[in-house]
CSV table of C-alpha atoms and ligand atoms in Angstrom, one decimal:
chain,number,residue,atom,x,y,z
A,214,UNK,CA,4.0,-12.4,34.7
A,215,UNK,CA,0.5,-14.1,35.4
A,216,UNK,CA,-0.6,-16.1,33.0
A,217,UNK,CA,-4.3,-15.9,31.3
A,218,UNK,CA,-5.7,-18.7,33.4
A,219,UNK,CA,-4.4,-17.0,36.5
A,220,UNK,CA,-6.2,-13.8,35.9
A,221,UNK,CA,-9.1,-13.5,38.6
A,222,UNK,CA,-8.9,-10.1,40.3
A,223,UNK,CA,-9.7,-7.0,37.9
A,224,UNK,CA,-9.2,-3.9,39.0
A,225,UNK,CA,-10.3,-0.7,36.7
A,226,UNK,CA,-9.5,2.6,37.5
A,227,UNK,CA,-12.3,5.1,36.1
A,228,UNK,CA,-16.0,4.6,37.1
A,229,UNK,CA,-17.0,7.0,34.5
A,230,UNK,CA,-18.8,5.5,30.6
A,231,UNK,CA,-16.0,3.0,29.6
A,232,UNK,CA,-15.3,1.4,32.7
A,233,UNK,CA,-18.8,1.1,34.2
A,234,UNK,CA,-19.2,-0.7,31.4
A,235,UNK,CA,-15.9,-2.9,31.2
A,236,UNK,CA,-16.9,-4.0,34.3
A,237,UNK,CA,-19.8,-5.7,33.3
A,238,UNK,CA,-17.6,-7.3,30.9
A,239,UNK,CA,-15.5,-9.0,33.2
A,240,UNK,CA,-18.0,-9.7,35.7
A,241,UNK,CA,-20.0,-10.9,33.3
A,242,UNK,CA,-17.5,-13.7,32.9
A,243,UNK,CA,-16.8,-14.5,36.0
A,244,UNK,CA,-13.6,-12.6,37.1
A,245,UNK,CA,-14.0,-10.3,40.3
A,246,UNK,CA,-13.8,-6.9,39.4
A,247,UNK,CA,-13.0,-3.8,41.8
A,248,UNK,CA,-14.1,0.0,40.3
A,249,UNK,CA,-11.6,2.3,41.7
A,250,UNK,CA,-12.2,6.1,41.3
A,251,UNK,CA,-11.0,9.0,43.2
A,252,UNK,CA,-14.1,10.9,43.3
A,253,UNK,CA,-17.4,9.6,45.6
A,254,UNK,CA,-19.7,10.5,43.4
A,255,UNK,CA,-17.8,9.2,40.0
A,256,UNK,CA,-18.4,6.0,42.1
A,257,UNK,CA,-22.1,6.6,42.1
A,258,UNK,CA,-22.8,7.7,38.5
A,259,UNK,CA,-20.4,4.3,37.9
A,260,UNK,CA,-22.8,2.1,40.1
A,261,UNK,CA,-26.0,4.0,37.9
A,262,UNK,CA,-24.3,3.5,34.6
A,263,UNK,CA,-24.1,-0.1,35.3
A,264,UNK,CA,-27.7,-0.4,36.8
A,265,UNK,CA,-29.0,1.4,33.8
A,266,UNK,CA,-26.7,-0.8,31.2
A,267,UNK,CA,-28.1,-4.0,33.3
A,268,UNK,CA,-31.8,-3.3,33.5
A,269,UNK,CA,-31.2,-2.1,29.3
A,270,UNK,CA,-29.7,-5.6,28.7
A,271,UNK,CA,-32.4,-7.6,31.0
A,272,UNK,CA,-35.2,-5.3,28.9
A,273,UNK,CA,-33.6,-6.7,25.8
A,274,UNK,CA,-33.9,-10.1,26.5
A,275,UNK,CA,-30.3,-10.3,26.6
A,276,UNK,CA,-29.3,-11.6,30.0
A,277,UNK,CA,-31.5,-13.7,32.6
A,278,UNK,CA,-32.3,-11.8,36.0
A,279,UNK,CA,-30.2,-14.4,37.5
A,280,UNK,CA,-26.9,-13.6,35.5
A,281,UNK,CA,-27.7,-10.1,35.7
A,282,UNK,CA,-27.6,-10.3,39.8
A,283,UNK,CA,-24.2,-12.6,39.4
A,284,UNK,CA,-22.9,-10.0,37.2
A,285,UNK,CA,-23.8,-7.2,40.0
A,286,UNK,CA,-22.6,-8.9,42.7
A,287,UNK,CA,-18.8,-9.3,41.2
A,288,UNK,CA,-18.5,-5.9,41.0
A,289,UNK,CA,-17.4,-3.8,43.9
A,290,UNK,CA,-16.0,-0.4,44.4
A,291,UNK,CA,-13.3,1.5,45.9
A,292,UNK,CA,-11.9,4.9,46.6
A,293,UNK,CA,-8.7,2.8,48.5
A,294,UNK,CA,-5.3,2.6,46.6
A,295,UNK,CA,-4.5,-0.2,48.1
A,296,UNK,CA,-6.6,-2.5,45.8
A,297,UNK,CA,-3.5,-2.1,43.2
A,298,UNK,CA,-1.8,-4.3,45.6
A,299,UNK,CA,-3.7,-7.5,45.3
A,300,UNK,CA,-5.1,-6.7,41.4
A,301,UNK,CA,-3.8,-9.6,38.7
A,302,UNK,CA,-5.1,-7.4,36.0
A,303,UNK,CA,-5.2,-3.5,35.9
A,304,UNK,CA,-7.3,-1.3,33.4
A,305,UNK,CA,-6.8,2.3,33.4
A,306,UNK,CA,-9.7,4.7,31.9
A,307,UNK,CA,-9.5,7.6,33.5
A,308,UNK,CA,-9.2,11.0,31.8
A,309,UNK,CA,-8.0,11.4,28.5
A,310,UNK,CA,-4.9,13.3,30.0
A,311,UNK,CA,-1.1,12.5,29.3
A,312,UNK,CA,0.1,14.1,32.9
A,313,UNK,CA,-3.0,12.7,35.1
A,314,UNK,CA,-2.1,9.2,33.5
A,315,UNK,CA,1.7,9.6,33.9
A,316,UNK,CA,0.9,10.6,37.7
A,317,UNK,CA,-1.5,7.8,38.1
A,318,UNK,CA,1.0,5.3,37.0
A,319,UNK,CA,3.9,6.2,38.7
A,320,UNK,CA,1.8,5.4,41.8
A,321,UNK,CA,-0.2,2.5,41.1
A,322,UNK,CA,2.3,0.7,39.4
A,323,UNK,CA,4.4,1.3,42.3
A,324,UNK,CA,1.9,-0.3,44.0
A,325,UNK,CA,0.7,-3.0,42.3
A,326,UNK,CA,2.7,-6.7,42.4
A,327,UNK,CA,5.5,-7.5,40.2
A,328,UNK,CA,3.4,-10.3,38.0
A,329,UNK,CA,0.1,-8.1,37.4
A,330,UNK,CA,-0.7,-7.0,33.9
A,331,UNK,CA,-1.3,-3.1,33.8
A,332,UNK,CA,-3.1,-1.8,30.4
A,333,UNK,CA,-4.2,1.6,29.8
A,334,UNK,CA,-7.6,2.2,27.4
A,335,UNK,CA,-6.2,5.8,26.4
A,336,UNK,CA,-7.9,6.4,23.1
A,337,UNK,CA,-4.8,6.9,21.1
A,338,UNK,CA,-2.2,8.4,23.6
A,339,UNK,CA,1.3,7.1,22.9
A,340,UNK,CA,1.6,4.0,25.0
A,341,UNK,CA,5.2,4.6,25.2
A,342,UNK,CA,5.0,7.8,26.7
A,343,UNK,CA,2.5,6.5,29.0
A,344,UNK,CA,4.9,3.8,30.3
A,345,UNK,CA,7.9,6.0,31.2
A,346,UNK,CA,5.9,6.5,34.2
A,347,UNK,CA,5.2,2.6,34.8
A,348,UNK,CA,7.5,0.0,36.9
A,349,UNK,CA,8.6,-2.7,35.3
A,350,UNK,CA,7.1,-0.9,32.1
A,351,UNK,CA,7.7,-4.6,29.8
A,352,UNK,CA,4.2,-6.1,31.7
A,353,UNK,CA,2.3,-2.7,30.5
A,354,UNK,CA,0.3,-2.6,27.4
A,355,UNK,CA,-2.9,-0.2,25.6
A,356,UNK,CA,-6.0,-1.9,25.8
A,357,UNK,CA,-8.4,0.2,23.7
A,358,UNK,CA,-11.8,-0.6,23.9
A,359,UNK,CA,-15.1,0.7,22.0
A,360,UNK,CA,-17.9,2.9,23.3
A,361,UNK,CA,-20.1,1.0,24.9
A,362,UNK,CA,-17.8,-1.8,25.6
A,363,UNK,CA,-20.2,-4.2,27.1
A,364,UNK,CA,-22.0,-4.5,23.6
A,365,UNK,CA,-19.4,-3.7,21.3
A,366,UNK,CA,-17.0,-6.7,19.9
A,367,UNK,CA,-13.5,-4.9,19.1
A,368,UNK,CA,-10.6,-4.4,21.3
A,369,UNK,CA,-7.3,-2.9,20.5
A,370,UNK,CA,-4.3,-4.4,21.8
A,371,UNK,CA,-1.2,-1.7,21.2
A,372,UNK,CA,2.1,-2.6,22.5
A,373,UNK,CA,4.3,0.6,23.8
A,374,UNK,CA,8.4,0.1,22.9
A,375,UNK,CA,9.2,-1.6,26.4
A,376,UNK,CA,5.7,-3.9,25.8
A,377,UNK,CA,6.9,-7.8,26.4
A,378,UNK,CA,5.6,-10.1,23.5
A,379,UNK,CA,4.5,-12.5,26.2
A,380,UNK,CA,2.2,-9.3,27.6
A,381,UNK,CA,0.5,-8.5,24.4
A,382,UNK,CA,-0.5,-12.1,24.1
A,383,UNK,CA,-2.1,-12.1,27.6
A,384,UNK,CA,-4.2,-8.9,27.1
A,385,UNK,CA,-5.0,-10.8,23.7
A,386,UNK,CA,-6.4,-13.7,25.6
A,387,UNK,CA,-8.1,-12.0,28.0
A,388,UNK,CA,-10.3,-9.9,25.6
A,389,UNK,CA,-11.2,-13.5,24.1
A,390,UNK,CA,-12.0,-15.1,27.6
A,391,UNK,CA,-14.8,-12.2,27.6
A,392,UNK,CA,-15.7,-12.9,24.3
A,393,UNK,CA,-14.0,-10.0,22.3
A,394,UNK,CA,-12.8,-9.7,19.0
A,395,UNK,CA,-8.8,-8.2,19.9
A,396,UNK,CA,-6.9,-7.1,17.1
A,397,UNK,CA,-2.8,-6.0,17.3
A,398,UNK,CA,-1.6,-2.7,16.3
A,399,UNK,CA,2.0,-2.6,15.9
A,400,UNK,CA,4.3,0.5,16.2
A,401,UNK,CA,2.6,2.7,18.4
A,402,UNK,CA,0.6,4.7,16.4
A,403,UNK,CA,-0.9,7.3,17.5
A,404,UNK,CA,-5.2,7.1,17.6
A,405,UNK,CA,-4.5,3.5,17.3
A,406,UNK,CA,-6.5,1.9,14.2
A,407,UNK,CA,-10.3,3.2,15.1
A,408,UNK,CA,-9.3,6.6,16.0
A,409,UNK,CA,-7.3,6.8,12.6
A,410,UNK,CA,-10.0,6.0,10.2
A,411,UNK,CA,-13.0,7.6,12.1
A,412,UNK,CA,-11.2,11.0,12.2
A,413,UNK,CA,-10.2,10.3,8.2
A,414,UNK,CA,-14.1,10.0,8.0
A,415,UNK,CA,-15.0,12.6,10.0
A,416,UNK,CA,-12.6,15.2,8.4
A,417,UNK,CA,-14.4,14.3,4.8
A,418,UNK,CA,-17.8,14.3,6.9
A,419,UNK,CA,-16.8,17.9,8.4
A,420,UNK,CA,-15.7,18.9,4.7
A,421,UNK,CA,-19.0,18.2,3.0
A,422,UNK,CA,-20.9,20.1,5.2
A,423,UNK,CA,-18.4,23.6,5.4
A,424,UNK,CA,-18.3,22.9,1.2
A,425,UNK,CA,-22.8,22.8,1.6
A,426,UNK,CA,-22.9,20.0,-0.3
A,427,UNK,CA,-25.3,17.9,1.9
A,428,UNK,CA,-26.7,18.8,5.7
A,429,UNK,CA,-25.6,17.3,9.1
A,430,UNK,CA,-28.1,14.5,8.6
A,431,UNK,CA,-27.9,13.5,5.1
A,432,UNK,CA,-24.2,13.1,5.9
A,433,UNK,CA,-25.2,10.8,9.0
A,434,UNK,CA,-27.9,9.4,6.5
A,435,UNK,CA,-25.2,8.3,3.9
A,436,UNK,CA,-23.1,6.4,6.5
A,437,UNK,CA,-26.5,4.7,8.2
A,438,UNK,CA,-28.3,3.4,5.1
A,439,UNK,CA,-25.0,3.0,2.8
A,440,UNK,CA,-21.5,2.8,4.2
A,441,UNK,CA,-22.6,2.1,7.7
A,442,UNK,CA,-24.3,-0.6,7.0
A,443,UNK,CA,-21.7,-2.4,4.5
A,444,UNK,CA,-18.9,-2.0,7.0
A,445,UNK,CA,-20.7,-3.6,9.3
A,446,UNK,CA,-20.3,-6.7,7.2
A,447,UNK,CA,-17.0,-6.1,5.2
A,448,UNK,CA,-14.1,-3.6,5.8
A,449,UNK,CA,-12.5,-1.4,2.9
A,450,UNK,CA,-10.5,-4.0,1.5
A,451,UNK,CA,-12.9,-6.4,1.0
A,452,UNK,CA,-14.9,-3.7,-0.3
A,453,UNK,CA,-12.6,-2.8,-3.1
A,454,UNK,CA,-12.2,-6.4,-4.0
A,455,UNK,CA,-15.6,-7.2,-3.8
A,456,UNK,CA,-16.0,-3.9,-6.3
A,457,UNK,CA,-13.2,-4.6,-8.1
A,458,UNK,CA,-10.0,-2.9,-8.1
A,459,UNK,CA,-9.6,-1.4,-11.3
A,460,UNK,CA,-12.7,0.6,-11.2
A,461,UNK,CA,-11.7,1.4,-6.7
A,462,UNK,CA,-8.3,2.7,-9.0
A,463,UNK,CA,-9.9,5.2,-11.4
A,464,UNK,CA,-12.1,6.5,-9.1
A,465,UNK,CA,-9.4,7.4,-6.4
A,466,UNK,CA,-6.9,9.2,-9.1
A,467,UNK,CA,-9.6,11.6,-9.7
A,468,UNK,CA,-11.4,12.1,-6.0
A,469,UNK,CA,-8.8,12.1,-4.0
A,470,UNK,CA,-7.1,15.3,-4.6
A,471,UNK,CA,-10.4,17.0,-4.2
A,472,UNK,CA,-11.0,15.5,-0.5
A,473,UNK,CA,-10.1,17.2,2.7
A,474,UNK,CA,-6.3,17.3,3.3
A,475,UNK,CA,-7.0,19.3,6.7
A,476,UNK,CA,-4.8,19.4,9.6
A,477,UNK,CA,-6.8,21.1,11.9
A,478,UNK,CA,-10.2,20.5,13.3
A,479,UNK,CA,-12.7,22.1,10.5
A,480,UNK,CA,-14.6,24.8,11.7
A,481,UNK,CA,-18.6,23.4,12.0
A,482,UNK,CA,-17.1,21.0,15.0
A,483,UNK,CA,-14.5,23.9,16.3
A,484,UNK,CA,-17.4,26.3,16.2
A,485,UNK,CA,-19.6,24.5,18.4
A,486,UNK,CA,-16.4,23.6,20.4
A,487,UNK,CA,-15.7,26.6,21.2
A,488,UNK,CA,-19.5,27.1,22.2
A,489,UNK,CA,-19.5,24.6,24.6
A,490,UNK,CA,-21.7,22.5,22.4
A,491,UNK,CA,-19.7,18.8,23.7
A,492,UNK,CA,-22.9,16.9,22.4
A,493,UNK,CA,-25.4,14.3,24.7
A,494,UNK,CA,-23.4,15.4,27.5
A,495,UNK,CA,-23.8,19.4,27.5
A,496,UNK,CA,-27.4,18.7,26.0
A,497,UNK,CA,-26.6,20.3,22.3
A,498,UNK,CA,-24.1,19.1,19.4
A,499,UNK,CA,-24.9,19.0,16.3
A,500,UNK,CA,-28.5,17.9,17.2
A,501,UNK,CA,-30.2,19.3,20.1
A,502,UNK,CA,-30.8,17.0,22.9
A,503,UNK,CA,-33.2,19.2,25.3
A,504,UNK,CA,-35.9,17.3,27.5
A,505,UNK,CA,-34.6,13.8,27.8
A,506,UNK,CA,-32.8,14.0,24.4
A,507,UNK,CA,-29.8,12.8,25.6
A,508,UNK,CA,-31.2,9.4,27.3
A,509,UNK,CA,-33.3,8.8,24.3
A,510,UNK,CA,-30.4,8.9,22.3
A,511,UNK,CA,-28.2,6.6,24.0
A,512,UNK,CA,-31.2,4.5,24.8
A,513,UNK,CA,-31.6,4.4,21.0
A,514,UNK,CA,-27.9,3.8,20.2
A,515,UNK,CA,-27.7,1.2,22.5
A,516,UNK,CA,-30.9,-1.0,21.3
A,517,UNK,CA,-29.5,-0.7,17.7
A,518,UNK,CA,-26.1,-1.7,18.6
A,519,UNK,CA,-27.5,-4.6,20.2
A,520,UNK,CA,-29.8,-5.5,17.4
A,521,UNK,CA,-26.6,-5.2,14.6
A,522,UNK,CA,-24.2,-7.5,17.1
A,523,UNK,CA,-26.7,-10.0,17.8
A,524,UNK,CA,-27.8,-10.7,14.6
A,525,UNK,CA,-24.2,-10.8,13.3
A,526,UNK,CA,-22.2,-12.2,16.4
A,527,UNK,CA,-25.1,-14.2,17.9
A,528,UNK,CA,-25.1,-13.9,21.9
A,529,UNK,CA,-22.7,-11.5,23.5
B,705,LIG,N1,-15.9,7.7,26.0
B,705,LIG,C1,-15.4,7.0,25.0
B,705,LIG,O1,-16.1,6.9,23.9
B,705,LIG,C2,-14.1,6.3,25.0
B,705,LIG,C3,-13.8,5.3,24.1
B,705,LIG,C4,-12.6,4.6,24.1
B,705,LIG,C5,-11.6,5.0,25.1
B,705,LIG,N2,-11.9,6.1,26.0
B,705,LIG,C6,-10.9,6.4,26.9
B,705,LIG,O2,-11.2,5.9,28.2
B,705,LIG,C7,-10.8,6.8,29.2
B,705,LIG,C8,-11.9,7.1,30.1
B,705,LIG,O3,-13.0,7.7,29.3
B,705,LIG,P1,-14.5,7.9,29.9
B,705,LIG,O4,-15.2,8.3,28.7
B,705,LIG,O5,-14.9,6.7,30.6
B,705,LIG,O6,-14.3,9.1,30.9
B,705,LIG,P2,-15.3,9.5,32.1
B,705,LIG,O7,-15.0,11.0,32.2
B,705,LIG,O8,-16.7,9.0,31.8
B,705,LIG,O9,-14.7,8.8,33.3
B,705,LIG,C9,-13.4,9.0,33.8
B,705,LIG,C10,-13.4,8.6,35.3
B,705,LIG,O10,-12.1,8.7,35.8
B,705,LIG,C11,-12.1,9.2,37.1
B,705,LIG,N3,-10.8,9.8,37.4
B,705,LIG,C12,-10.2,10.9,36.9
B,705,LIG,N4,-8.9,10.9,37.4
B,705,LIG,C13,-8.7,9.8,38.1
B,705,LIG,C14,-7.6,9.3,38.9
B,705,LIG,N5,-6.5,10.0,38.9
B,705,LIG,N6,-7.8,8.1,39.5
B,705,LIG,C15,-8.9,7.5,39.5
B,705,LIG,N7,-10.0,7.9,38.8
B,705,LIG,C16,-9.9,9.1,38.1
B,705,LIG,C17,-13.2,10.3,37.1
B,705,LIG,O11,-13.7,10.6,38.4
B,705,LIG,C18,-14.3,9.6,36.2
B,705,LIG,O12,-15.2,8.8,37.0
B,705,LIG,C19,-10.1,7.9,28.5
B,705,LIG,O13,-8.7,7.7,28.4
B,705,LIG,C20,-10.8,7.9,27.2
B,705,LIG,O14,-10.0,8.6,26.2
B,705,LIG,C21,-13.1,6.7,26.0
């Protein structure tokens, strides 16, 4: 298997959100990265995602015009297969499907060279499963990333039951030579480590509004001004030390039992589910997004997110 250092060719397969935006990434850094997608026009809403993300970023102040166009110009796209065959390093994010992935890797990795590194950014699919489908399954490993990935710091690095140890340390060092912040999940679990405690959030989130006790957006008001905030700066164990754990003790041997214990998605997000209300990208959620909402949202997200990693993890 390739070692970090010998990683230069990245090839992602997905134009779509996460890896217009991976791309960047790597590009960013100086590796040579290929978008592979099978649709033509995923590979033009890829090559506007990143023209929008760039000209955000060079708004910002964030990157000069001249490592913007360096950026640009390591990125190239491709609706050929046969860009598996000369890839060092392979990132699958294409839909969040367990048969289109096992499909899609039974090919590619039949394609791809014996010492390439193949990772897969499903969002909490079991990697194991996945790599029934993958040859020479011990150089495959999940690679989650975070919505937008070329702002945000944290990358999952799962290992599947046939993942090599020596594999798990490359995809470890390759999120650092882009200047991530990788952390290990062991065992396979599914939704990862993210996935698990925003959907233990959520459920709670979901609760208190079916129960009335607060509306949509004093719930999303309580995590921006209060919890939000703090874990931005300290997770929940250094919460309950820095609280003290005797008092983190009483209060969870009376509030627990009265939280959401649901194993089903509660009904507000069903409802609108079953509406076809998917959020930004339908143009209503649990906010309404008409005339431009949805730009100005993401717009928004985006110049916050930059504002909260800069000032705590200086340049990105
Ligand atoms: N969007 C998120 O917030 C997020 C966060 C973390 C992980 N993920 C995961 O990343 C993956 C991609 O998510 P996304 O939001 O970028 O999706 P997306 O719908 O924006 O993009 C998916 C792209 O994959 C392409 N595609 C579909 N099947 C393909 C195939 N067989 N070969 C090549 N290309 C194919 C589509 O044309 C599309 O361009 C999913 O597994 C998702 O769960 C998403």
């Amino acid at each position: 298997m390739l070692k970090t250092s010998d990683i230069k060719k990245i090839v992602i397969a997905g134009a779509g959100i996460m890896g217009a935006s991976m791309a960047q990434i790597f590009a960013r850094f100086g590796y040579l990265v290929t978008l592979y997608d099978i649709a033509p026009e995923s590979v033009e809403k890829g090559k506007n995602l990143v023209a929008i993300n760039q000209r955000a970023l060079l708004d910002q102040g964030e990157v000069s015009e001249s490592l913007s166009s360096e950026t640009v110009s390591r990125i190239s796209y491709t609706l050929k297969k046969d860009i598996f065959r000369s890839a060092d390093f392979v990132i699958e994010a294409i839909v969040e499907n367990m048969q289109v992935k096992l499909d899609f890797w039974r090919e590619m990795s039949g394609l791809s060279r014996d010492d390439a590194v193949l990772t897969t950014n499903t969002s909490g699919l079991s990697i194991t499963e996945i790599s029934t489908a993958v040859r020479k399954p011990e150089r495959f490993c999940g690679m989650h990333w975070v919505n937008p990935p070329h702002i945000v710091p944290l990358v999952e690095v799962i290992g599947g039951e046939k993942t090599a140890e020596e594999t798990v340390k490359v995809v470890y060092d390759v999120a650092l030579s882009v200047h991530k912040h990788p952390v290990v999940v062991h065992g396979d679990p599914q939704g990862f480590l993210l996935n698990r405690l925003q959907y233990a959030v959520l459920r709670e989130a979901l609760h208190i509004v079916e129960k009335g006790y607060a509306s949509v957006s004093d719930v999303d008001d309580v995590m921006k001004y209060g919890l939000g905030m703090r874990y931005a700066c300290i997770g929940p164990f250094e919460t309950v030390d820095l609280g003290g754990l005797d008092t983190f003790f009483r209060v969870g041997s009376y509030l627990l039992a009265d939280l959401s214990d649901a194993k089903d998605v509660l009904e507000p997000l069903a409802k609108l589910y079953r509406e076809g209300a998917y959020g930004t990208k339908s143009g209503k959620g649990f906010y309404d997004y008409a005339n431009n909402g949805a730009e100005r949202a993401i717009e928004k997200r985006d110049k916050d997110f930059l504002k909260v990693a800069k000032c705590l993890y200086g340049d990105l």
